[in-house]
mmCIF file of C-alpha atoms in Angstrom:
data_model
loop_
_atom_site.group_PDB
_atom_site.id
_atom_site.type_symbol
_atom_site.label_atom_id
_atom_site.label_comp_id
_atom_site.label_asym_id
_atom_site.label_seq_id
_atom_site.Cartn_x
_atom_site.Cartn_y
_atom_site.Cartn_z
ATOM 1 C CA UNK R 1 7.248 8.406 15.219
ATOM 2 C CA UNK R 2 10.291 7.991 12.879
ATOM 3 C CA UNK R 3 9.347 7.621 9.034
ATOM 4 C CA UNK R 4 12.665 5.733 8.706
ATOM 5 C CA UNK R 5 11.714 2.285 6.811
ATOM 6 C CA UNK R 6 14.000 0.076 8.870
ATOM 7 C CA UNK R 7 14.608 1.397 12.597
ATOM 8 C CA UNK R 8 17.306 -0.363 14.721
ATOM 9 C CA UNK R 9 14.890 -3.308 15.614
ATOM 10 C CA UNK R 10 15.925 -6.954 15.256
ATOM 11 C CA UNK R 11 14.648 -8.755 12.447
ATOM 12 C CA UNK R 12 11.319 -11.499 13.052
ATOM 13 C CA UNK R 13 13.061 -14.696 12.918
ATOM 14 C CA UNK R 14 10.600 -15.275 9.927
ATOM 15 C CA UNK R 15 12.273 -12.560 8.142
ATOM 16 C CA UNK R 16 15.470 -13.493 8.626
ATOM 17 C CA UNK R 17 16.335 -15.446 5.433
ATOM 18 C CA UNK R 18 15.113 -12.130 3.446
ATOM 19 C CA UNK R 19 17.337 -9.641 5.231
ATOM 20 C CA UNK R 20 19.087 -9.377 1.813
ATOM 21 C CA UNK R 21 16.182 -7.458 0.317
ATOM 22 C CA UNK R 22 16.130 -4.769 3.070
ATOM 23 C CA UNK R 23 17.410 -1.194 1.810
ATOM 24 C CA UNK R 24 17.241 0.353 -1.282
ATOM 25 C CA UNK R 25 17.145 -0.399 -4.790
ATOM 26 C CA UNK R 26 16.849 1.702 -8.302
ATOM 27 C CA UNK R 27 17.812 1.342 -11.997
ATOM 28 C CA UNK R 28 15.843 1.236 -15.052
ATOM 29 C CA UNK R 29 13.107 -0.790 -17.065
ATOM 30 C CA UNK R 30 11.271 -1.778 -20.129
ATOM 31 C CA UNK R 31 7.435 -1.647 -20.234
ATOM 32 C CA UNK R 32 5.404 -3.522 -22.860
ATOM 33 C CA UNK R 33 2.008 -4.807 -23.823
ATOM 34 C CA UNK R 34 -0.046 -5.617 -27.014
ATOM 35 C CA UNK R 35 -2.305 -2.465 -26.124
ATOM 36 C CA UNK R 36 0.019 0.275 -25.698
ATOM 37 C CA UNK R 37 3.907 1.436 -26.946
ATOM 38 C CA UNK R 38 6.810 0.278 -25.082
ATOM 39 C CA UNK R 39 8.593 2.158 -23.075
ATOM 40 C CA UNK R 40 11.529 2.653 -20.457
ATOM 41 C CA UNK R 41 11.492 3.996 -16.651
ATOM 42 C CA UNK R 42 14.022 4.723 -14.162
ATOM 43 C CA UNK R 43 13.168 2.840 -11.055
ATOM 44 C CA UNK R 44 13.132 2.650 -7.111
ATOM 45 C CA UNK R 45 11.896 0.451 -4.340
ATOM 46 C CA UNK R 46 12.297 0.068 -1.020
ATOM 47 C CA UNK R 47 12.080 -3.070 1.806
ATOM 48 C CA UNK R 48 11.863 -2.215 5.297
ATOM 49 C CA UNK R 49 10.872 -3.713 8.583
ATOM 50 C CA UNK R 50 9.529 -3.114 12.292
ATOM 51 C CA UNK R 51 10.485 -6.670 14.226
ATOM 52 C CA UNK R 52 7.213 -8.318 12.390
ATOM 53 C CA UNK R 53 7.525 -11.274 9.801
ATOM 54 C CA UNK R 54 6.750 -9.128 7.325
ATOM 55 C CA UNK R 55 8.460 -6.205 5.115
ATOM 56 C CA UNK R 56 6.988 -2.610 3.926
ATOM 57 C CA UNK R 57 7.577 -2.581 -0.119
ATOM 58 C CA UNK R 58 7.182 1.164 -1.571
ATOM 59 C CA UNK R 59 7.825 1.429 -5.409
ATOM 60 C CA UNK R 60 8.019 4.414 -8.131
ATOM 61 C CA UNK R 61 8.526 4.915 -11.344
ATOM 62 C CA UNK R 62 9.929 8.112 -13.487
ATOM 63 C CA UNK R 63 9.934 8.481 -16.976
ATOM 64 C CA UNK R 64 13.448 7.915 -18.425
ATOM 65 C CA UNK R 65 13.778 11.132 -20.037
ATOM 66 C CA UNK R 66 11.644 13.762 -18.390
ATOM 67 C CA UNK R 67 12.065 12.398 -14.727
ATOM 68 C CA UNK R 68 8.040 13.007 -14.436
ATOM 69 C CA UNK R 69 6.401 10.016 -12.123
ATOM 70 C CA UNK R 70 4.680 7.070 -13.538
ATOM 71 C CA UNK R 71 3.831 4.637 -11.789
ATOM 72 C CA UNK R 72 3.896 3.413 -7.829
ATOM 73 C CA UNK R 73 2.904 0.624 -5.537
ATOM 74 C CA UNK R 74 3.334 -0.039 -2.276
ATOM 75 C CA UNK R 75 2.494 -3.253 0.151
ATOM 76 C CA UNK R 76 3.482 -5.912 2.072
ATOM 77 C CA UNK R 77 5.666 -8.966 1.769
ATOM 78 C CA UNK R 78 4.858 -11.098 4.066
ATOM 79 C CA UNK R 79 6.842 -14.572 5.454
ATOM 80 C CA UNK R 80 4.326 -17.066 6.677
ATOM 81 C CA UNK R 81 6.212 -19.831 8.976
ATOM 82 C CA UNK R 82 4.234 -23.068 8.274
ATOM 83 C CA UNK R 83 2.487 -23.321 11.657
ATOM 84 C CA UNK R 84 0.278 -25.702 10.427
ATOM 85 C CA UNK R 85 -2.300 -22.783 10.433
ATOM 86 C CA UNK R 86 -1.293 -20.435 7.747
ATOM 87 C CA UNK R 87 1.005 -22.365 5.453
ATOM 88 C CA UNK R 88 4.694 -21.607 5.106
ATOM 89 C CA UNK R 89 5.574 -19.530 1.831
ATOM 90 C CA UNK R 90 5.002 -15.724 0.925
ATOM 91 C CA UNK R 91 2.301 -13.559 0.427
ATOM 92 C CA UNK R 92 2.911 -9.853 -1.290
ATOM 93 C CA UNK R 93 -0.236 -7.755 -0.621
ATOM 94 C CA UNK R 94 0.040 -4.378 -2.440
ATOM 95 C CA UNK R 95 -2.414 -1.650 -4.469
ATOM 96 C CA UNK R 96 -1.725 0.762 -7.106
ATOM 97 C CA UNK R 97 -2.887 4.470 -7.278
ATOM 98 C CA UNK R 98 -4.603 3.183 -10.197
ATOM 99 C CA UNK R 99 -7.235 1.366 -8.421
ATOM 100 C CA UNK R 100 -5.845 -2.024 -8.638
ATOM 101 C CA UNK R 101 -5.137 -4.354 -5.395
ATOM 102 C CA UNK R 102 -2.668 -7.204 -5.987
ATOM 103 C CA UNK R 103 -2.476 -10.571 -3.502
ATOM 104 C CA UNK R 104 0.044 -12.386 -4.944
ATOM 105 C CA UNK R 105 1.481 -15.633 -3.677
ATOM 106 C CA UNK R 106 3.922 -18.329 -4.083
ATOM 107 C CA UNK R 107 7.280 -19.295 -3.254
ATOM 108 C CA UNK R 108 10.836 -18.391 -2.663
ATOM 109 C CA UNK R 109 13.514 -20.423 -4.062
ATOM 110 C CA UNK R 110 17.288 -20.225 -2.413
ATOM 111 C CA UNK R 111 19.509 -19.821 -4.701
ATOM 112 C CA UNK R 112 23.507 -18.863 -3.629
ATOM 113 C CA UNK R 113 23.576 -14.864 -3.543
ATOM 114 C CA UNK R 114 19.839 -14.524 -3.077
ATOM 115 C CA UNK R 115 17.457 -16.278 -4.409
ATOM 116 C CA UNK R 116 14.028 -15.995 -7.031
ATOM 117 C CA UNK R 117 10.480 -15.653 -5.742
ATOM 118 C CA UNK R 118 7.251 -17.149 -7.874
ATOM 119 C CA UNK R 119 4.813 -15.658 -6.794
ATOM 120 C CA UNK R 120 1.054 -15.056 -8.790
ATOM 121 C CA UNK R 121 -2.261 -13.279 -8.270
ATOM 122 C CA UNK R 122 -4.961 -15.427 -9.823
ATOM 123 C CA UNK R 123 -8.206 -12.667 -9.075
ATOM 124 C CA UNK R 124 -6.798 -9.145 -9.080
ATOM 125 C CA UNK R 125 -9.272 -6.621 -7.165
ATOM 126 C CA UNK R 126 -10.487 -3.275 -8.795
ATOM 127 C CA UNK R 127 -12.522 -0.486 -7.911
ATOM 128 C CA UNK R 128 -15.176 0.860 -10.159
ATOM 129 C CA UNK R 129 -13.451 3.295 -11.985
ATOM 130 C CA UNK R 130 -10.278 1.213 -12.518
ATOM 131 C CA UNK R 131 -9.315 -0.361 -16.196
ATOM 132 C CA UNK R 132 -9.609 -4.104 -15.654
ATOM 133 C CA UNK R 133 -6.723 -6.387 -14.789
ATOM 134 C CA UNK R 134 -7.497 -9.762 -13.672
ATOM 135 C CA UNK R 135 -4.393 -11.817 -13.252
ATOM 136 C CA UNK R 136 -0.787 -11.080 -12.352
ATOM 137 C CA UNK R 137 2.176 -12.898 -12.341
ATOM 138 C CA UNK R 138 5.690 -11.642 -10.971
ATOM 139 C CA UNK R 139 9.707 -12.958 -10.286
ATOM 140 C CA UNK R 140 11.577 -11.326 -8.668
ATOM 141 C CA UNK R 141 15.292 -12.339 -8.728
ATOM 142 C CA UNK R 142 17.811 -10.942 -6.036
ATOM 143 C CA UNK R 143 21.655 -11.826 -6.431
ATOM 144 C CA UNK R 144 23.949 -10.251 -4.295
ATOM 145 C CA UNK R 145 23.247 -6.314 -5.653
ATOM 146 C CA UNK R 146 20.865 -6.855 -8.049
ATOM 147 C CA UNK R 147 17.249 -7.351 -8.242
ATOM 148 C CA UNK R 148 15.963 -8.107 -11.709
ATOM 149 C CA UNK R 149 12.340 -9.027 -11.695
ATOM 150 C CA UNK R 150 9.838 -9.682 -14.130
ATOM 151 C CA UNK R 151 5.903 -8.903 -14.386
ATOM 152 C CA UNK R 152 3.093 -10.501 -16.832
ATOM 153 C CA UNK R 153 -0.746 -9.997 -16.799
ATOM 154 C CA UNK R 154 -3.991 -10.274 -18.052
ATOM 155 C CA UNK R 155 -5.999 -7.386 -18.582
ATOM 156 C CA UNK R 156 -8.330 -5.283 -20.781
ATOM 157 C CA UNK R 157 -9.393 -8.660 -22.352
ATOM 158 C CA UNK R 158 -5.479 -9.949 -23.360
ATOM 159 C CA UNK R 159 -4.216 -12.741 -21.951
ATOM 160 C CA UNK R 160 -1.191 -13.785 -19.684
ATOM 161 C CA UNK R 161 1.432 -11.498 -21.806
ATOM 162 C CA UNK R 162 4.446 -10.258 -20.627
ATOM 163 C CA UNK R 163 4.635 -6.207 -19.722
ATOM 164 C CA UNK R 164 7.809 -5.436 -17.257
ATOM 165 C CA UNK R 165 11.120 -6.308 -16.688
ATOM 166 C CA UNK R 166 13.736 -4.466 -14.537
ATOM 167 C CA UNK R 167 17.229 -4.559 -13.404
ATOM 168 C CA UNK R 168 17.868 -2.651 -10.106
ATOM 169 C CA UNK R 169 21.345 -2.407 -8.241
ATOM 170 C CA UNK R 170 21.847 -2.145 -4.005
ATOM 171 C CA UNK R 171 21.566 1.951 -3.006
ATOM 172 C CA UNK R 172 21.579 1.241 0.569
ATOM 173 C CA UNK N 1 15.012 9.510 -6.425
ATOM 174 C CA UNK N 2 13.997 11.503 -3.587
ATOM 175 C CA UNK N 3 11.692 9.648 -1.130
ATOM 176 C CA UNK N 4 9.767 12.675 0.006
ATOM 177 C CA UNK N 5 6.208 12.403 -0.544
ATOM 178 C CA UNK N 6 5.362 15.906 -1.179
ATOM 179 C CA UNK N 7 7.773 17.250 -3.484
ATOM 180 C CA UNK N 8 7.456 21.159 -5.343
ATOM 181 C CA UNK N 9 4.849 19.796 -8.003
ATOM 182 C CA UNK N 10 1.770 21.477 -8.369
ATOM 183 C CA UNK N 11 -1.615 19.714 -7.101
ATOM 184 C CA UNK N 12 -3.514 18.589 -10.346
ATOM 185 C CA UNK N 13 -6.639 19.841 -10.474
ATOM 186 C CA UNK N 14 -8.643 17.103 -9.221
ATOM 187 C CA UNK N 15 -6.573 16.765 -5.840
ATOM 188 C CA UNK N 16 -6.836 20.967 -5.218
ATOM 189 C CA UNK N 17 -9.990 20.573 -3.223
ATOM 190 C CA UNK N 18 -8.428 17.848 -0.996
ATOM 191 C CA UNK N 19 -5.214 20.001 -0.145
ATOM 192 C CA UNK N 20 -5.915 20.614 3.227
ATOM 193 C CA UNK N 21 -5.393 16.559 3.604
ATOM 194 C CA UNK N 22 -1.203 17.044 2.845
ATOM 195 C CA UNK N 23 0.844 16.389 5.446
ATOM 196 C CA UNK N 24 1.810 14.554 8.249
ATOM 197 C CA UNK N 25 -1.355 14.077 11.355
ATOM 198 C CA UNK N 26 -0.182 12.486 14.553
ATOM 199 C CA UNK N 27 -2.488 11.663 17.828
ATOM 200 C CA UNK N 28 -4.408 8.744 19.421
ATOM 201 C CA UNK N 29 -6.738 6.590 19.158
ATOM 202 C CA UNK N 30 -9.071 3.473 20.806
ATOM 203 C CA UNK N 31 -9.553 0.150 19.350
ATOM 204 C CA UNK N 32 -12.954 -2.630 20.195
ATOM 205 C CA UNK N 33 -14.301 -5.707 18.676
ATOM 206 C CA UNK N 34 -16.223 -8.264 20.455
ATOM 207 C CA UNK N 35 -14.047 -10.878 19.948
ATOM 208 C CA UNK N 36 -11.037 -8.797 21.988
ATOM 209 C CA UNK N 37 -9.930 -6.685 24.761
ATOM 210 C CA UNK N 38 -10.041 -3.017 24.262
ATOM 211 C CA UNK N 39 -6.747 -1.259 23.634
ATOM 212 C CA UNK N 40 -4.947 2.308 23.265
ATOM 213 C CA UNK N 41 -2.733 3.321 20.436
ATOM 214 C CA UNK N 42 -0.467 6.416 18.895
ATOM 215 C CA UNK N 43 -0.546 6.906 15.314
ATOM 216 C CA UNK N 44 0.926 8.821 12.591
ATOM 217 C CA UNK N 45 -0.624 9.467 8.922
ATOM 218 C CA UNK N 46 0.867 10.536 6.063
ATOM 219 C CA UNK N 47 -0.666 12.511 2.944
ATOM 220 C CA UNK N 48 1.864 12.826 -0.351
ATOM 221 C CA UNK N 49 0.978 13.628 -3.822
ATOM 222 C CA UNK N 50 3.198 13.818 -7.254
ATOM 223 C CA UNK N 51 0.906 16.349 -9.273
ATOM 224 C CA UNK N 52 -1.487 13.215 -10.107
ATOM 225 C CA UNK N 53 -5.156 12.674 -8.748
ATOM 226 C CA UNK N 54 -4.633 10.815 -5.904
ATOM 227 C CA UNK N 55 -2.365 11.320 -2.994
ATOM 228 C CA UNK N 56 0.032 8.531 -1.675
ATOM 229 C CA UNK N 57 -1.359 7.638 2.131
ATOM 230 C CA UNK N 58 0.778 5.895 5.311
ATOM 231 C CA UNK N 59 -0.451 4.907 8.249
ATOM 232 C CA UNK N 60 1.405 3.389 11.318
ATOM 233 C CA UNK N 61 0.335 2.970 14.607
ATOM 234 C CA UNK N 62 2.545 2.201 18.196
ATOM 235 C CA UNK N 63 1.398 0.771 21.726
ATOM 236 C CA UNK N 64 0.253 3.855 23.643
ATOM 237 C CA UNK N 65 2.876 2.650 26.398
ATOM 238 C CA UNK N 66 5.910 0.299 25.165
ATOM 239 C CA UNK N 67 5.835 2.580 21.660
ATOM 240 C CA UNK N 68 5.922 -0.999 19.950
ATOM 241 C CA UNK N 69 5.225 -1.063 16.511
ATOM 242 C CA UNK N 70 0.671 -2.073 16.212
ATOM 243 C CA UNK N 71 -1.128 -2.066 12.686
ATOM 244 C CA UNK N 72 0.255 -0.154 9.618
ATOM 245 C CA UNK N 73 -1.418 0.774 6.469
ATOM 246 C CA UNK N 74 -0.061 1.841 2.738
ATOM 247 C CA UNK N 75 -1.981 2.734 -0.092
ATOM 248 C CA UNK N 76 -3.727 5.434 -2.058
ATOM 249 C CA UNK N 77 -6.843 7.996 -2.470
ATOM 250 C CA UNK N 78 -8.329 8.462 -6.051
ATOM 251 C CA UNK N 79 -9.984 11.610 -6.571
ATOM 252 C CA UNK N 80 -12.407 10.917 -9.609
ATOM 253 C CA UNK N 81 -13.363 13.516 -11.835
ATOM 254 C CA UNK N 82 -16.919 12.891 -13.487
ATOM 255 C CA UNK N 83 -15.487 12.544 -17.051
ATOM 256 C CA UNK N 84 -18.549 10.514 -17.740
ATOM 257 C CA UNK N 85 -15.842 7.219 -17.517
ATOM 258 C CA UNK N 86 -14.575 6.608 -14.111
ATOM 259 C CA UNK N 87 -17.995 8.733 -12.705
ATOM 260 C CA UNK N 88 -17.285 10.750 -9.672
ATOM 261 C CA UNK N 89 -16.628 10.356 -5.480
ATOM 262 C CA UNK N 90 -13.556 9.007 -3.529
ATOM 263 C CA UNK N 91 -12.006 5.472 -3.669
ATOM 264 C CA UNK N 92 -9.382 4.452 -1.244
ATOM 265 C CA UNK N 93 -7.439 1.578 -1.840
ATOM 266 C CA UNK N 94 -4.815 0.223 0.762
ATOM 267 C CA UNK N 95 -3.471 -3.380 2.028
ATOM 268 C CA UNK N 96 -2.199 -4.269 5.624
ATOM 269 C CA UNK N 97 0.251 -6.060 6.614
ATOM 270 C CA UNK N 98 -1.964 -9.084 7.646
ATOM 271 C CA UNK N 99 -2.910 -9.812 4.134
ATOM 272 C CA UNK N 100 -6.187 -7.653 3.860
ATOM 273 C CA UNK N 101 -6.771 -5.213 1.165
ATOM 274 C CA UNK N 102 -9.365 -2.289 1.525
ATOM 275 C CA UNK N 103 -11.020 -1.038 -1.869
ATOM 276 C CA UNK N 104 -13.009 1.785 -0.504
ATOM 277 C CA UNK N 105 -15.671 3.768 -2.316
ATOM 278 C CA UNK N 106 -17.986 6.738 -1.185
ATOM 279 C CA UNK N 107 -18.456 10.257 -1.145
ATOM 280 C CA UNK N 108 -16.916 13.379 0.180
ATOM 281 C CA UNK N 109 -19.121 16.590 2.296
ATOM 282 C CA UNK N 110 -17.612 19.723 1.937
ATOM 283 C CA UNK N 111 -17.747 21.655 5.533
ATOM 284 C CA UNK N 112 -16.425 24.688 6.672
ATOM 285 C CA UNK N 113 -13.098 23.966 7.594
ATOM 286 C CA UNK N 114 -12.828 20.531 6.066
ATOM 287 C CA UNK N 115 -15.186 17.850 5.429
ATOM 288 C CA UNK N 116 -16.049 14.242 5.435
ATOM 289 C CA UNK N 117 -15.165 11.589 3.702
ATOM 290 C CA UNK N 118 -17.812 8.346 4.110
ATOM 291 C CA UNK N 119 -16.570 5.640 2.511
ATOM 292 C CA UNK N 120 -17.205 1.691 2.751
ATOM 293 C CA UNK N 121 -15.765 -1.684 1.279
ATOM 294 C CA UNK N 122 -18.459 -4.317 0.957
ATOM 295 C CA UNK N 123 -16.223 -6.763 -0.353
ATOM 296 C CA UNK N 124 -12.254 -7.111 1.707
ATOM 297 C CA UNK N 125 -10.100 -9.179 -0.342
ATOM 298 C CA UNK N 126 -7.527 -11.352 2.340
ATOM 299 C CA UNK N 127 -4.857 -13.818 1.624
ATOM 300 C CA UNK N 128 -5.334 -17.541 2.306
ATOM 301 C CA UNK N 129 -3.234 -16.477 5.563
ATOM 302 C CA UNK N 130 -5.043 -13.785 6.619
ATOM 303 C CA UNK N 131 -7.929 -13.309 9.028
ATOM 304 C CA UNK N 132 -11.044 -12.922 7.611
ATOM 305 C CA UNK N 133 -12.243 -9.373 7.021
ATOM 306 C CA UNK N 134 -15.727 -9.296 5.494
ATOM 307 C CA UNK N 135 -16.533 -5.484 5.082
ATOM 308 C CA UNK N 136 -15.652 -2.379 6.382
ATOM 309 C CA UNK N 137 -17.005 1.527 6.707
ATOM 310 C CA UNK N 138 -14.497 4.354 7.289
ATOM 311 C CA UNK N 139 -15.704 7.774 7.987
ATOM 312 C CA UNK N 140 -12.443 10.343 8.279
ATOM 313 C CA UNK N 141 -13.302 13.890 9.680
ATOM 314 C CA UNK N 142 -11.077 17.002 8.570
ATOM 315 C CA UNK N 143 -11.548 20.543 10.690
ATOM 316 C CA UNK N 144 -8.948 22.644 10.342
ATOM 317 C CA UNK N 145 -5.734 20.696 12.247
ATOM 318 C CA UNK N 146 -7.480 18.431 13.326
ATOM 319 C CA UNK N 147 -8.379 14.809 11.577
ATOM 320 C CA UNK N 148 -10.584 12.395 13.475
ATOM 321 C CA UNK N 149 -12.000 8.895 11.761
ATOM 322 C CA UNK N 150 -13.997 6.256 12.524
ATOM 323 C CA UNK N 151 -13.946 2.635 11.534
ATOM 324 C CA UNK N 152 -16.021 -0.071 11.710
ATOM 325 C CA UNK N 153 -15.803 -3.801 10.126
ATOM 326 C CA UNK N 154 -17.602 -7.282 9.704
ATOM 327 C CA UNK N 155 -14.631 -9.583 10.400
ATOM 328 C CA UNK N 156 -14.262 -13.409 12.518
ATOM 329 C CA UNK N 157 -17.784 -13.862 12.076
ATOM 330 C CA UNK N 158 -19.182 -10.457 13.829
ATOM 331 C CA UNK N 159 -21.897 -8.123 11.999
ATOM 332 C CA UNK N 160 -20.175 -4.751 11.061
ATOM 333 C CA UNK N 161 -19.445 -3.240 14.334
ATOM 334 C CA UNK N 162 -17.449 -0.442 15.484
ATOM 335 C CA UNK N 163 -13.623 -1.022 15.624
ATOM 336 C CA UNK N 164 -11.365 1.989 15.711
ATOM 337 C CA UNK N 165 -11.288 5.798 16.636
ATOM 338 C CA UNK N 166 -8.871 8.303 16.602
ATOM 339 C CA UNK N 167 -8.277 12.041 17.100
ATOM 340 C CA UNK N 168 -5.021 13.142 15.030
ATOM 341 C CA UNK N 169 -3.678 16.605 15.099
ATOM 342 C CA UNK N 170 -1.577 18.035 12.060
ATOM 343 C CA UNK N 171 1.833 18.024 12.454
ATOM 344 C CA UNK N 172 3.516 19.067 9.043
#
């Protein structure tokens, strides 16, 4: 079995309108939150696909200086069809190595170049031992080669407060 | 960035037990519920760490005959510590591509050669898309090269019952 993200498979007709997000993506980031110091990360993510309606998301984080990891997340995006079953719109399913489990969802807005998806997590799921995050929101913004998103959330007893924003250019 | 999940970082100390899980596994495996016909699939499983307590975990599974793409997996094992905080055991957290998310919690027993790791999600957080996934128990069985694993949910309605088995032999 091939490890490669995107084999030479035709896209779900679901999918299609996304095929600009498939490849890779890096650049850098500012982290923030009234809890801890700011700081900045270098960044990379990755969209693939297999022929389904959805896309495989992988993310990390390095610090800026040192080049040591940070953070990661990987998931799902997923491109529901509006077949009067499960709703049209998106769904982005994905967990941290810190115990956390986002299910965000919302919409995706067509913009020329790209386009911005709105998508929030109202109940964020933790394990036991994880520090408590209960809400999520995220944008993420893709025109032409760039992604710039945007992520706010609620947790350790703060409200809705703004903690990441990115700019990432097209690797490949 | 390099995309390789293993790279030269040393294990940190609370993922040096688990070391014999790094790697790539490969095999077979069966798949029942009630509510379907049995099937046959391949699979390949990935183990990846970056000098944190967890490794990074993949999981993709093909047709045993047309090699099309099945189920795939992403997510992460947490190797607690017993600082008194987080307490101690195994959590597994991972989301599939149909909207489900897995937070898994349980313990691991030591064998020669290996071990097992019992583990079980009583609550299986889905989309508003997804079907509905109630609770699951995952047993995974290390012995030397070879991984085998068990998997059982309460999903559509059904009481936990026996889903998925596999026999994977190490590959890398």
């Amino acid at each position: 079995m091939s490890s490669n993200p995107t084999p030479d498979r035709a896209l779900h007709p679901a999918a299609e309108p996304f095929a600009f997000m498939l490849g890779t993506w890096a650049g850098s980031g500012e982290g923030s939150y009234p809890t801890i110091d700011g700081f900045s990360y270098l960044e990379e993510v990755t969209f693939g696909h297999v022929g389904k309606p959805f896309f495989a998301y992988t993310q990390k984080t390095r610090h800026a200086e040192t080049g040591a990891p940070l953070h990661a997340e990987s998931g799902y995006w997923r491109f529901l069809t509006g077949d009067g079953v499960t709703g049209s719109g998106i769904e982005l399913v994905m967990v941290h190595p810190t115990g956390v489990a986002e299910l965000l969802s919302g919409a995706f807005i067509a913009e020329h170049g790209g386009g911005t998806f709105e998508l929030s997590c109202p109940n964020v799921a933790t394990t036991a031992s994880a520090v408590l995050v209960e809400r999520t929101t995220r944008q993420f913004h893709f025109d032409g080669d760039t992604l710039s998103y945007d992520v706010a959330m609620a947790a350790v007893g703060q409200p809705l407060t703004h903690h990441l924003s990115a700019t990432l250019s097209r690797r490949g």
